[in-house]
mmCIF file of C-alpha atoms and ligand atoms in Angstrom:
data_model
loop_
_atom_site.group_PDB
_atom_site.id
_atom_site.type_symbol
_atom_site.label_atom_id
_atom_site.label_comp_id
_atom_site.label_asym_id
_atom_site.label_seq_id
_atom_site.Cartn_x
_atom_site.Cartn_y
_atom_site.Cartn_z
ATOM 1 C CA MET A 129 -78.013 -33.010 149.828
ATOM 2 C CA ASP A 130 -74.426 -33.131 151.002
ATOM 3 C CA LYS A 131 -72.773 -36.188 149.479
ATOM 4 C CA LEU A 132 -69.261 -34.857 149.924
ATOM 5 C CA LYS A 133 -67.007 -37.160 151.912
ATOM 6 C CA THR A 134 -65.714 -35.561 155.101
ATOM 7 C CA ILE A 135 -62.093 -35.861 156.211
ATOM 8 C CA PHE A 136 -60.949 -34.955 159.727
ATOM 9 C CA SER A 137 -57.480 -35.051 161.244
ATOM 10 C CA GLY A 138 -55.347 -33.254 163.779
ATOM 11 C CA VAL A 139 -51.961 -32.808 165.384
ATOM 12 C CA GLN A 140 -51.172 -32.198 169.026
ATOM 13 C CA PRO A 141 -49.267 -28.981 169.710
ATOM 14 C CA SER A 142 -46.650 -30.763 171.821
ATOM 15 C CA GLY A 143 -42.991 -30.818 170.801
ATOM 16 C CA ASN A 144 -41.455 -29.914 167.450
ATOM 17 C CA LEU A 145 -43.306 -31.321 164.476
ATOM 18 C CA THR A 146 -41.094 -33.796 162.627
ATOM 19 C CA ILE A 147 -40.744 -35.025 159.080
ATOM 20 C CA GLY A 148 -42.486 -38.159 160.451
ATOM 21 C CA ASN A 149 -45.657 -36.150 161.178
ATOM 22 C CA TYR A 150 -45.371 -34.578 157.752
ATOM 23 C CA ILE A 151 -44.785 -37.786 155.784
ATOM 24 C CA GLY A 152 -47.253 -39.916 157.767
ATOM 25 C CA ALA A 153 -50.105 -37.442 158.035
ATOM 26 C CA ILE A 154 -49.940 -33.799 156.932
ATOM 27 C CA SER A 155 -48.586 -34.383 153.416
ATOM 28 C CA GLN A 156 -51.716 -36.426 152.614
ATOM 29 C CA TRP A 157 -54.024 -33.657 153.721
ATOM 30 C CA SER A 158 -53.299 -31.071 151.056
ATOM 31 C CA GLU A 159 -54.021 -33.661 148.358
ATOM 32 C CA LEU A 160 -57.345 -34.631 149.925
ATOM 33 C CA GLN A 161 -58.661 -31.072 150.161
ATOM 34 C CA ALA A 162 -59.133 -30.858 146.388
ATOM 35 C CA LYS A 163 -61.698 -33.673 146.498
ATOM 36 C CA TYR A 164 -63.294 -33.729 149.926
ATOM 37 C CA ARG A 165 -64.636 -31.550 152.694
ATOM 38 C CA CYS A 166 -61.594 -31.349 154.956
ATOM 39 C CA ILE A 167 -61.375 -30.303 158.581
ATOM 40 C CA PHE A 168 -57.969 -30.059 160.268
ATOM 41 C CA SER A 169 -57.636 -29.257 163.924
ATOM 42 C CA ILE A 170 -54.864 -28.235 166.276
ATOM 43 C CA VAL A 171 -55.889 -30.542 169.083
ATOM 44 C CA ASP A 172 -54.691 -28.508 172.039
ATOM 45 C CA TYR A 173 -56.752 -30.239 174.736
ATOM 46 C CA HIS A 174 -54.932 -33.471 173.897
ATOM 47 C CA ALA A 175 -51.621 -31.742 174.594
ATOM 48 C CA ILE A 176 -52.414 -30.945 178.257
ATOM 49 C CA THR A 177 -52.699 -34.615 179.265
ATOM 50 C CA VAL A 178 -48.946 -34.789 179.974
ATOM 51 C CA ASP A 179 -46.561 -32.225 181.547
ATOM 52 C CA TYR A 180 -46.337 -29.021 179.517
ATOM 53 C CA GLU A 181 -45.607 -25.299 179.801
ATOM 54 C CA PRO A 182 -48.548 -22.932 179.067
ATOM 55 C CA ASP A 183 -46.279 -20.498 177.160
ATOM 56 C CA ASP A 184 -44.949 -23.323 174.987
ATOM 57 C CA LEU A 185 -48.481 -24.497 174.257
ATOM 58 C CA ARG A 186 -49.586 -20.980 173.241
ATOM 59 C CA ARG A 187 -46.612 -20.627 170.892
ATOM 60 C CA ARG A 188 -47.040 -24.091 169.405
ATOM 61 C CA ILE A 189 -50.700 -23.585 168.533
ATOM 62 C CA LEU A 190 -49.693 -20.792 166.133
ATOM 63 C CA GLU A 191 -46.634 -22.752 164.998
ATOM 64 C CA ILE A 192 -48.785 -25.711 163.953
ATOM 65 C CA THR A 193 -51.307 -23.449 162.230
ATOM 66 C CA LYS A 194 -48.450 -22.038 160.151
ATOM 67 C CA ILE A 195 -47.122 -25.548 159.471
ATOM 68 C CA TYR A 196 -50.552 -26.545 158.125
ATOM 69 C CA LEU A 197 -50.566 -23.489 155.865
ATOM 70 C CA ALA A 198 -46.954 -24.010 154.724
ATOM 71 C CA SER A 199 -47.874 -27.629 153.875
ATOM 72 C CA GLY A 200 -50.377 -26.365 151.352
ATOM 73 C CA ILE A 201 -53.579 -26.600 153.360
ATOM 74 C CA ASN A 202 -55.705 -23.825 152.001
ATOM 75 C CA PRO A 203 -58.178 -22.227 154.447
ATOM 76 C CA GLU A 204 -60.464 -21.399 151.524
ATOM 77 C CA TYR A 205 -61.074 -25.109 150.948
ATOM 78 C CA SER A 206 -60.349 -26.624 154.344
ATOM 79 C CA ILE A 207 -61.403 -25.717 157.845
ATOM 80 C CA ILE A 208 -58.396 -25.124 160.101
ATOM 81 C CA PHE A 209 -59.283 -24.571 163.743
ATOM 82 C CA GLN A 210 -58.204 -24.956 167.350
ATOM 83 C CA GLN A 211 -59.975 -27.758 169.230
ATOM 84 C CA SER A 212 -60.480 -25.778 172.464
ATOM 85 C CA ASP A 213 -62.323 -23.077 170.460
ATOM 86 C CA VAL A 214 -65.223 -25.474 169.880
ATOM 87 C CA SER A 215 -66.473 -26.682 173.237
ATOM 88 C CA ALA A 216 -68.631 -29.382 171.613
ATOM 89 C CA HIS A 217 -65.489 -31.571 171.474
ATOM 90 C CA THR A 218 -65.203 -31.866 175.228
ATOM 91 C CA GLU A 219 -68.984 -32.075 175.642
ATOM 92 C CA LEU A 220 -69.227 -34.968 173.199
ATOM 93 C CA ALA A 221 -66.190 -36.640 174.794
ATOM 94 C CA TRP A 222 -68.155 -36.723 178.074
ATOM 95 C CA ILE A 223 -71.200 -38.225 176.372
ATOM 96 C CA LEU A 224 -69.156 -40.875 174.554
ATOM 97 C CA GLY A 225 -67.196 -41.635 177.714
ATOM 98 C CA SER A 226 -70.513 -42.311 179.433
ATOM 99 C CA THR A 227 -72.052 -44.354 176.635
ATOM 100 C CA GLY A 228 -69.998 -46.107 173.907
ATOM 101 C CA ALA A 229 -66.518 -46.190 175.513
ATOM 102 C CA TYR A 230 -65.473 -48.906 177.958
ATOM 103 C CA ILE A 231 -62.551 -48.981 180.374
ATOM 104 C CA ALA A 232 -61.416 -52.342 178.978
ATOM 105 C CA ASP A 233 -60.971 -50.747 175.519
ATOM 106 C CA LEU A 234 -58.938 -47.866 176.853
ATOM 107 C CA LYS A 235 -56.678 -50.208 178.809
ATOM 108 C CA LYS A 236 -55.701 -51.871 175.543
ATOM 109 C CA MET A 237 -54.461 -48.698 173.884
ATOM 110 C CA THR A 238 -50.777 -49.048 172.979
ATOM 111 C CA GLN A 239 -50.116 -45.314 173.149
ATOM 112 C CA PHE A 240 -51.459 -45.136 176.714
ATOM 113 C CA LYS A 241 -49.369 -48.130 177.753
ATOM 114 C CA ASP A 242 -46.256 -46.589 176.167
ATOM 115 C CA LYS A 243 -46.792 -43.136 177.633
ATOM 116 C CA ALA A 244 -47.825 -44.278 181.103
ATOM 117 C CA GLY A 245 -45.072 -46.918 181.277
ATOM 118 C CA GLU A 246 -44.728 -48.479 184.704
ATOM 119 C CA LYS A 247 -46.818 -45.845 186.486
ATOM 120 C CA GLN A 248 -50.253 -46.483 184.985
ATOM 121 C CA ASP A 249 -52.031 -45.272 188.107
ATOM 122 C CA ALA A 250 -49.945 -42.146 188.559
ATOM 123 C CA VAL A 251 -50.729 -40.441 185.248
ATOM 124 C CA SER A 252 -53.628 -38.084 184.533
ATOM 125 C CA VAL A 253 -57.157 -39.343 183.902
ATOM 126 C CA GLY A 254 -56.954 -37.310 180.684
ATOM 127 C CA LEU A 255 -54.072 -39.415 179.361
ATOM 128 C CA PHE A 256 -56.244 -42.488 179.871
ATOM 129 C CA THR A 257 -59.435 -41.077 178.329
ATOM 130 C CA TYR A 258 -57.551 -39.265 175.558
ATOM 131 C CA PRO A 259 -58.839 -41.638 172.817
ATOM 132 C CA VAL A 260 -62.422 -40.762 173.798
ATOM 133 C CA LEU A 261 -61.728 -37.082 173.112
ATOM 134 C CA MET A 262 -60.158 -38.152 169.826
ATOM 135 C CA ALA A 263 -63.297 -40.158 168.981
ATOM 136 C CA ALA A 264 -65.378 -37.041 169.748
ATOM 137 C CA ASP A 265 -63.176 -34.951 167.415
ATOM 138 C CA ILE A 266 -63.831 -37.401 164.610
ATOM 139 C CA LEU A 267 -67.502 -38.288 165.176
ATOM 140 C CA LEU A 268 -68.650 -34.696 165.711
ATOM 141 C CA TYR A 269 -68.251 -33.896 162.006
ATOM 142 C CA ASP A 270 -69.710 -37.116 160.501
ATOM 143 C CA THR A 271 -66.204 -37.931 159.307
ATOM 144 C CA GLN A 272 -65.778 -40.779 156.827
ATOM 145 C CA ALA A 273 -61.988 -40.879 156.651
ATOM 146 C CA VAL A 274 -59.181 -39.957 159.030
ATOM 147 C CA PRO A 275 -55.746 -39.531 157.409
ATOM 148 C CA VAL A 276 -53.198 -40.502 160.069
ATOM 149 C CA GLY A 277 -49.905 -42.305 160.566
ATOM 150 C CA ASP A 278 -49.781 -45.944 161.600
ATOM 151 C CA ASP A 279 -49.572 -45.207 165.356
ATOM 152 C CA GLN A 280 -53.056 -43.627 165.371
ATOM 153 C CA LYS A 281 -54.818 -46.497 163.610
ATOM 154 C CA GLN A 282 -55.762 -48.135 166.896
ATOM 155 C CA HIS A 283 -57.401 -44.923 168.115
ATOM 156 C CA VAL A 284 -59.451 -44.636 164.927
ATOM 157 C CA GLU A 285 -60.544 -48.275 165.350
ATOM 158 C CA LEU A 286 -61.733 -47.380 168.828
ATOM 159 C CA ALA A 287 -63.675 -44.402 167.437
ATOM 160 C CA ARG A 288 -65.360 -46.875 165.065
ATOM 161 C CA ASP A 289 -66.302 -49.177 167.951
ATOM 162 C CA ILE A 290 -67.625 -46.279 169.998
ATOM 163 C CA ALA A 291 -69.722 -45.033 167.051
ATOM 164 C CA LYS A 292 -71.170 -48.507 166.441
ATOM 165 C CA ARG A 293 -72.076 -49.011 170.092
ATOM 166 C CA PHE A 294 -73.684 -45.591 170.318
ATOM 167 C CA ASN A 295 -75.650 -46.197 167.111
ATOM 168 C CA GLY A 296 -76.736 -49.577 168.467
ATOM 169 C CA GLN A 297 -78.034 -48.010 171.659
ATOM 170 C CA TYR A 298 -79.557 -44.740 170.405
ATOM 171 C CA GLY A 299 -80.196 -45.345 166.701
ATOM 172 C CA ASP A 300 -78.077 -44.213 163.779
ATOM 173 C CA SER A 301 -76.375 -41.060 164.986
ATOM 174 C CA PHE A 302 -72.743 -41.222 163.891
ATOM 175 C CA VAL A 303 -70.933 -42.084 160.678
ATOM 176 C CA VAL A 304 -68.500 -44.964 161.286
ATOM 177 C CA PRO A 305 -65.079 -43.575 160.234
ATOM 178 C CA GLU A 306 -62.102 -45.260 158.598
ATOM 179 C CA ALA A 307 -58.394 -44.616 159.017
ATOM 180 C CA LEU A 308 -56.521 -43.543 155.902
ATOM 181 C CA VAL A 309 -52.897 -44.615 156.266
ATOM 182 C CA PRO A 310 -50.306 -43.940 153.538
ATOM 183 C CA LYS A 311 -48.817 -46.962 151.770
ATOM 184 C CA GLU A 312 -45.292 -45.685 152.266
ATOM 185 C CA GLY A 313 -44.078 -43.738 155.288
ATOM 186 C CA ALA A 314 -46.943 -44.476 157.690
ATOM 187 C CA ARG A 315 -44.311 -45.102 160.344
ATOM 188 C CA ILE A 316 -41.101 -43.137 159.983
ATOM 189 C CA MET A 317 -38.573 -44.496 162.456
ATOM 190 C CA SER A 318 -36.083 -42.765 164.759
ATOM 191 C CA LEU A 319 -32.748 -41.899 163.119
ATOM 192 C CA THR A 320 -30.867 -43.223 166.131
ATOM 193 C CA ASP A 321 -32.910 -46.383 166.753
ATOM 194 C CA PRO A 322 -34.836 -47.944 163.857
ATOM 195 C CA THR A 323 -36.940 -50.037 166.237
ATOM 196 C CA LYS A 324 -38.610 -46.881 167.642
ATOM 197 C CA LYS A 325 -40.882 -44.515 165.744
ATOM 198 C CA MET A 326 -39.635 -40.993 165.110
ATOM 199 C CA SER A 327 -41.284 -38.894 167.781
ATOM 200 C CA LYS A 328 -41.537 -35.160 168.426
ATOM 201 C CA SER A 329 -41.295 -35.814 172.155
ATOM 202 C CA ASP A 330 -38.082 -37.883 172.001
ATOM 203 C CA SER A 331 -35.452 -36.506 174.394
ATOM 204 C CA ASN A 332 -32.665 -37.265 171.877
ATOM 205 C CA VAL A 333 -32.832 -34.450 169.292
ATOM 206 C CA ASN A 334 -30.681 -36.462 166.867
ATOM 207 C CA SER A 335 -33.455 -39.062 166.593
ATOM 208 C CA TYR A 336 -35.760 -36.755 164.640
ATOM 209 C CA ILE A 337 -35.682 -33.991 162.072
ATOM 210 C CA SER A 338 -37.990 -31.155 162.947
ATOM 211 C CA LEU A 339 -39.725 -29.291 160.131
ATOM 212 C CA LEU A 340 -38.208 -26.135 161.580
ATOM 213 C CA ASP A 341 -34.699 -27.492 162.190
ATOM 214 C CA ASN A 342 -31.736 -25.418 161.102
ATOM 215 C CA ILE A 343 -30.765 -26.797 157.673
ATOM 216 C CA GLU A 344 -27.138 -27.559 158.564
ATOM 217 C CA VAL A 345 -28.216 -29.285 161.785
ATOM 218 C CA ALA A 346 -30.705 -31.417 159.842
ATOM 219 C CA LYS A 347 -28.015 -32.459 157.351
ATOM 220 C CA LYS A 348 -25.722 -33.503 160.197
ATOM 221 C CA LYS A 349 -28.510 -35.600 161.711
ATOM 222 C CA ILE A 350 -28.828 -37.524 158.436
ATOM 223 C CA MET A 351 -25.063 -38.059 158.228
ATOM 224 C CA LYS A 352 -25.089 -39.341 161.841
ATOM 225 C CA ALA A 353 -28.168 -41.581 161.395
ATOM 226 C CA VAL A 354 -27.514 -45.209 162.328
ATOM 227 C CA THR A 355 -27.263 -47.739 159.516
ATOM 228 C CA ASP A 356 -27.390 -51.520 159.528
ATOM 229 C CA SER A 357 -24.599 -53.918 158.687
ATOM 230 C CA GLY A 358 -23.989 -54.332 154.970
ATOM 231 C CA THR A 359 -22.620 -51.764 152.554
ATOM 232 C CA ASP A 360 -24.825 -51.720 149.455
ATOM 233 C CA ILE A 361 -28.126 -49.843 149.056
ATOM 234 C CA ASP A 362 -31.039 -52.249 149.176
ATOM 235 C CA TYR A 363 -34.619 -52.043 150.523
ATOM 236 C CA ASP A 364 -35.095 -54.730 153.163
ATOM 237 C CA PRO A 365 -37.257 -53.433 156.059
ATOM 238 C CA VAL A 366 -36.914 -56.664 158.056
ATOM 239 C CA ASN A 367 -33.156 -57.170 157.975
ATOM 240 C CA ARG A 368 -32.031 -53.613 157.298
ATOM 241 C CA PRO A 369 -34.670 -51.395 158.922
ATOM 242 C CA ALA A 370 -32.430 -48.330 159.345
ATOM 243 C CA LEU A 371 -31.614 -48.158 155.632
ATOM 244 C CA ALA A 372 -35.235 -48.919 154.680
ATOM 245 C CA ASN A 373 -36.281 -45.933 156.815
ATOM 246 C CA LEU A 374 -33.766 -43.615 155.125
ATOM 247 C CA LEU A 375 -34.896 -44.838 151.703
ATOM 248 C CA THR A 376 -38.506 -44.103 152.642
ATOM 249 C CA ILE A 377 -37.608 -40.576 153.750
ATOM 250 C CA TYR A 378 -35.654 -40.061 150.521
ATOM 251 C CA ALA A 379 -38.536 -41.341 148.396
ATOM 252 C CA ARG A 380 -41.211 -39.264 150.102
ATOM 253 C CA LEU A 381 -39.333 -35.958 150.471
ATOM 254 C CA GLY A 382 -37.544 -36.282 147.127
ATOM 255 C CA ASN A 383 -40.583 -37.524 145.171
ATOM 256 C CA ARG A 384 -38.846 -40.675 143.974
ATOM 257 C CA GLU A 385 -39.781 -44.332 143.967
ATOM 258 C CA ILE A 386 -37.873 -46.610 146.330
ATOM 259 C CA LYS A 387 -37.350 -49.163 143.547
ATOM 260 C CA ARG A 388 -35.815 -46.491 141.369
ATOM 261 C CA LEU A 389 -33.546 -45.286 144.176
ATOM 262 C CA VAL A 390 -32.233 -48.807 144.765
ATOM 263 C CA LYS A 391 -31.398 -49.055 141.044
ATOM 264 C CA ASP A 392 -29.745 -45.651 140.927
ATOM 265 C CA TYR A 393 -27.563 -46.364 143.955
ATOM 266 C CA LYS A 394 -26.300 -49.715 142.697
ATOM 267 C CA GLY A 395 -22.540 -49.730 143.213
ATOM 268 C CA PHE A 396 -22.647 -46.804 145.681
ATOM 269 C CA GLY A 397 -22.190 -47.041 149.454
ATOM 270 C CA TYR A 398 -23.849 -45.529 152.531
ATOM 271 C CA GLY A 399 -21.629 -42.419 152.447
ATOM 272 C CA ASP A 400 -22.746 -41.279 148.988
ATOM 273 C CA PHE A 401 -26.350 -42.210 149.681
ATOM 274 C CA LYS A 402 -26.473 -40.246 152.932
ATOM 275 C CA LYS A 403 -24.817 -37.205 151.399
ATOM 276 C CA ASP A 404 -27.502 -37.106 148.698
ATOM 277 C CA LEU A 405 -30.274 -37.735 151.202
ATOM 278 C CA ALA A 406 -28.973 -34.850 153.334
ATOM 279 C CA GLU A 407 -29.290 -32.610 150.253
ATOM 280 C CA VAL A 408 -32.840 -33.856 149.547
ATOM 281 C CA VAL A 409 -33.865 -33.126 153.141
ATOM 282 C CA ALA A 410 -32.146 -29.722 153.024
ATOM 283 C CA LYS A 411 -33.947 -28.790 149.806
ATOM 284 C CA PHE A 412 -37.299 -29.865 151.213
ATOM 285 C CA LEU A 413 -36.790 -28.004 154.506
ATOM 286 C CA THR A 414 -35.539 -24.832 152.799
ATOM 287 C CA ALA A 415 -38.638 -24.609 150.603
ATOM 288 C CA PHE A 416 -40.910 -25.488 153.524
ATOM 289 C CA GLN A 417 -39.369 -22.954 155.880
ATOM 290 C CA GLU A 418 -39.514 -20.218 153.251
ATOM 291 C CA LYS A 419 -43.275 -20.655 153.105
ATOM 292 C CA TYR A 420 -43.533 -20.974 156.890
ATOM 293 C CA ASN A 421 -41.562 -17.788 157.532
ATOM 294 C CA ALA A 422 -43.741 -15.794 155.160
ATOM 295 C CA ILE A 423 -46.816 -16.367 157.371
ATOM 296 C CA SER A 424 -47.351 -13.868 160.199
ATOM 297 C CA ASP A 425 -48.841 -14.609 163.607
ATOM 298 C CA ASP A 426 -51.769 -12.333 162.746
ATOM 299 C CA GLU A 427 -52.475 -14.266 159.575
ATOM 300 C CA ALA A 428 -52.447 -17.543 161.525
ATOM 301 C CA LYS A 429 -54.811 -16.051 164.136
ATOM 302 C CA GLU A 430 -57.218 -14.931 161.420
ATOM 303 C CA VAL A 431 -57.230 -18.403 159.895
ATOM 304 C CA LEU A 432 -58.040 -19.895 163.305
ATOM 305 C CA GLU A 433 -60.848 -17.410 163.896
ATOM 306 C CA SER A 434 -62.534 -18.084 160.573
ATOM 307 C CA GLY A 435 -62.043 -21.849 161.095
ATOM 308 C CA ARG A 436 -63.592 -21.575 164.560
ATOM 309 C CA GLN A 437 -66.755 -20.051 163.127
ATOM 310 C CA LYS A 438 -67.147 -22.762 160.487
ATOM 311 C CA ALA A 439 -66.356 -25.660 162.827
ATOM 312 C CA GLU A 440 -68.609 -24.235 165.542
ATOM 313 C CA ALA A 441 -71.553 -24.039 163.116
ATOM 314 C CA LEU A 442 -71.180 -27.703 162.117
ATOM 315 C CA ALA A 443 -70.540 -28.904 165.648
ATOM 316 C CA SER A 444 -73.469 -27.130 167.262
ATOM 317 C CA LEU A 445 -75.944 -28.608 164.778
ATOM 318 C CA LYS A 446 -74.622 -32.091 165.495
ATOM 319 C CA MET A 447 -74.671 -31.568 169.262
ATOM 320 C CA GLU A 448 -78.311 -30.467 169.172
ATOM 321 C CA LYS A 449 -79.227 -33.828 167.615
ATOM 322 C CA ILE A 450 -77.055 -35.794 170.021
ATOM 323 C CA ARG A 451 -78.513 -34.017 173.068
ATOM 324 C CA GLN A 452 -81.951 -34.992 171.817
ATOM 325 C CA VAL A 453 -81.207 -38.658 171.205
ATOM 326 C CA ILE A 454 -79.636 -39.129 174.631
ATOM 327 C CA GLY A 455 -82.645 -37.535 176.291
ATOM 328 C CA VAL A 456 -81.338 -34.296 177.796
ATOM 329 C CA ARG A 457 -83.572 -32.301 175.381
HETATM 330 P P1 LIG B 661 -49.735 -36.731 166.932
HETATM 331 O O1 LIG B 661 -49.826 -35.276 167.231
HETATM 332 O O2 LIG B 661 -48.876 -37.568 167.805
HETATM 333 O O3 LIG B 661 -49.249 -36.948 165.458
HETATM 334 C C1 LIG B 661 -49.838 -36.265 164.359
HETATM 335 C C2 LIG B 661 -49.896 -37.176 163.148
HETATM 336 O O4 LIG B 661 -48.577 -37.599 162.774
HETATM 337 C C3 LIG B 661 -48.525 -39.012 162.649
HETATM 338 N N1 LIG B 661 -47.182 -39.469 163.047
HETATM 339 C C4 LIG B 661 -46.372 -40.197 162.274
HETATM 340 N N2 LIG B 661 -46.495 -40.682 161.034
HETATM 341 C C5 LIG B 661 -45.458 -41.406 160.513
HETATM 342 N N3 LIG B 661 -44.299 -41.645 161.193
HETATM 343 C C6 LIG B 661 -44.124 -41.149 162.450
HETATM 344 N N4 LIG B 661 -42.996 -41.380 163.109
HETATM 345 C C7 LIG B 661 -45.188 -40.394 163.037
HETATM 346 N N5 LIG B 661 -45.343 -39.781 164.245
HETATM 347 C C8 LIG B 661 -46.573 -39.238 164.231
HETATM 348 C C9 LIG B 661 -49.604 -39.524 163.602
HETATM 349 O O5 LIG B 661 -50.014 -40.813 163.252
HETATM 350 C C10 LIG B 661 -50.673 -38.478 163.413
HETATM 351 O O6 LIG B 661 -51.471 -38.770 162.274
HETATM 352 N N6 LIG B 661 -54.017 -38.460 168.803
HETATM 353 C C11 LIG B 661 -53.413 -37.778 167.672
HETATM 354 C C12 LIG B 661 -53.995 -36.417 167.423
HETATM 355 C C13 LIG B 661 -55.475 -36.412 167.262
HETATM 356 C C14 LIG B 661 -56.208 -36.770 166.116
HETATM 357 C C15 LIG B 661 -57.572 -36.540 166.421
HETATM 358 C C16 LIG B 661 -55.837 -37.291 164.880
HETATM 359 C C17 LIG B 661 -56.382 -35.989 168.180
HETATM 360 N N7 LIG B 661 -57.633 -36.043 167.692
HETATM 361 C C18 LIG B 661 -58.594 -36.826 165.503
HETATM 362 C C19 LIG B 661 -56.852 -37.554 163.956
HETATM 363 C C20 LIG B 661 -58.204 -37.333 164.278
HETATM 364 C C21 LIG B 661 -51.932 -37.614 167.939
HETATM 365 O O7 LIG B 661 -51.494 -37.618 169.047
HETATM 366 O O8 LIG B 661 -51.187 -37.362 166.840
#
């Protein structure tokens, strides 16, 4: 009997992965793999819902695989695979889109509204139904918990609703999943505008630090980061959101407590604080990139191939049951 809790999460291979993706999501994953059955996907079919270059996509799939490995995800414990390698994801997305998912739900999704902006009718159907594919990713593996940043919570809630509706209609078929959001750093903000989340697709490269940024460039981005009015170092996310964001980054990448940082920086100003933070970020990135650079493309491809086999085996068993309950078998 398999009582082991299953964890599923993924990252889209679009844009340069940032320290926001790392702090909000990926850094949690390596800790979870010691206790649970973990499945981590490079969700490439999500990345084609907006404009993209095929060559970039190909390169980024391997890049993200290496980022997973450099973050400490061990393919001996966790399944690492490419979403498009397991066709059950798109098959289940069709079934869920025809059963548990309603247009009214999808219209409420903040990420769709943000990405589509003014032109809601002129974007791809895929951008609109994207959360249904995400629900399929999650439900296909009987996932109990989904470690994600704050911005994906709404999508996980929708996956829960879809699972409940499907179970209501066809009998218990899917586990109802929960989002697992970190207490600190679930929403790392842009370095140039603390009201916006740090995003890998932001056109202003100074707004984010990529995990693969040149170290000197990354340090400069910290020194240039906007700060709020005031001069002392204090944690006040409401009135001083820019500083609160930098403190969160410091705490998470430097393994320190925010409370402790505030104490240690008593009597110091922004200049000293930022200089030290730049060093913390530089140290983190140097160690990360050392690991990243030691992984070859061939190694990453092998990891994906062995992950494909394991994910495919789990997914095909589940799909057989689902095809039966909906009446096509
Ligand atoms: P994506 O690729 O945009 O982001 C990957 C993960 O990084 C988190 N994240 C952040 N966390 C903190 N601060 C930030 N500024 C920040 N920016 C991004 C995201 O919350 C996410 O956890 N739809 C998903 C990918 C996906 C998925 C799934 C996730 C597809 N299928 C199934 C989990 C389970 C997405 O676009 O994430």
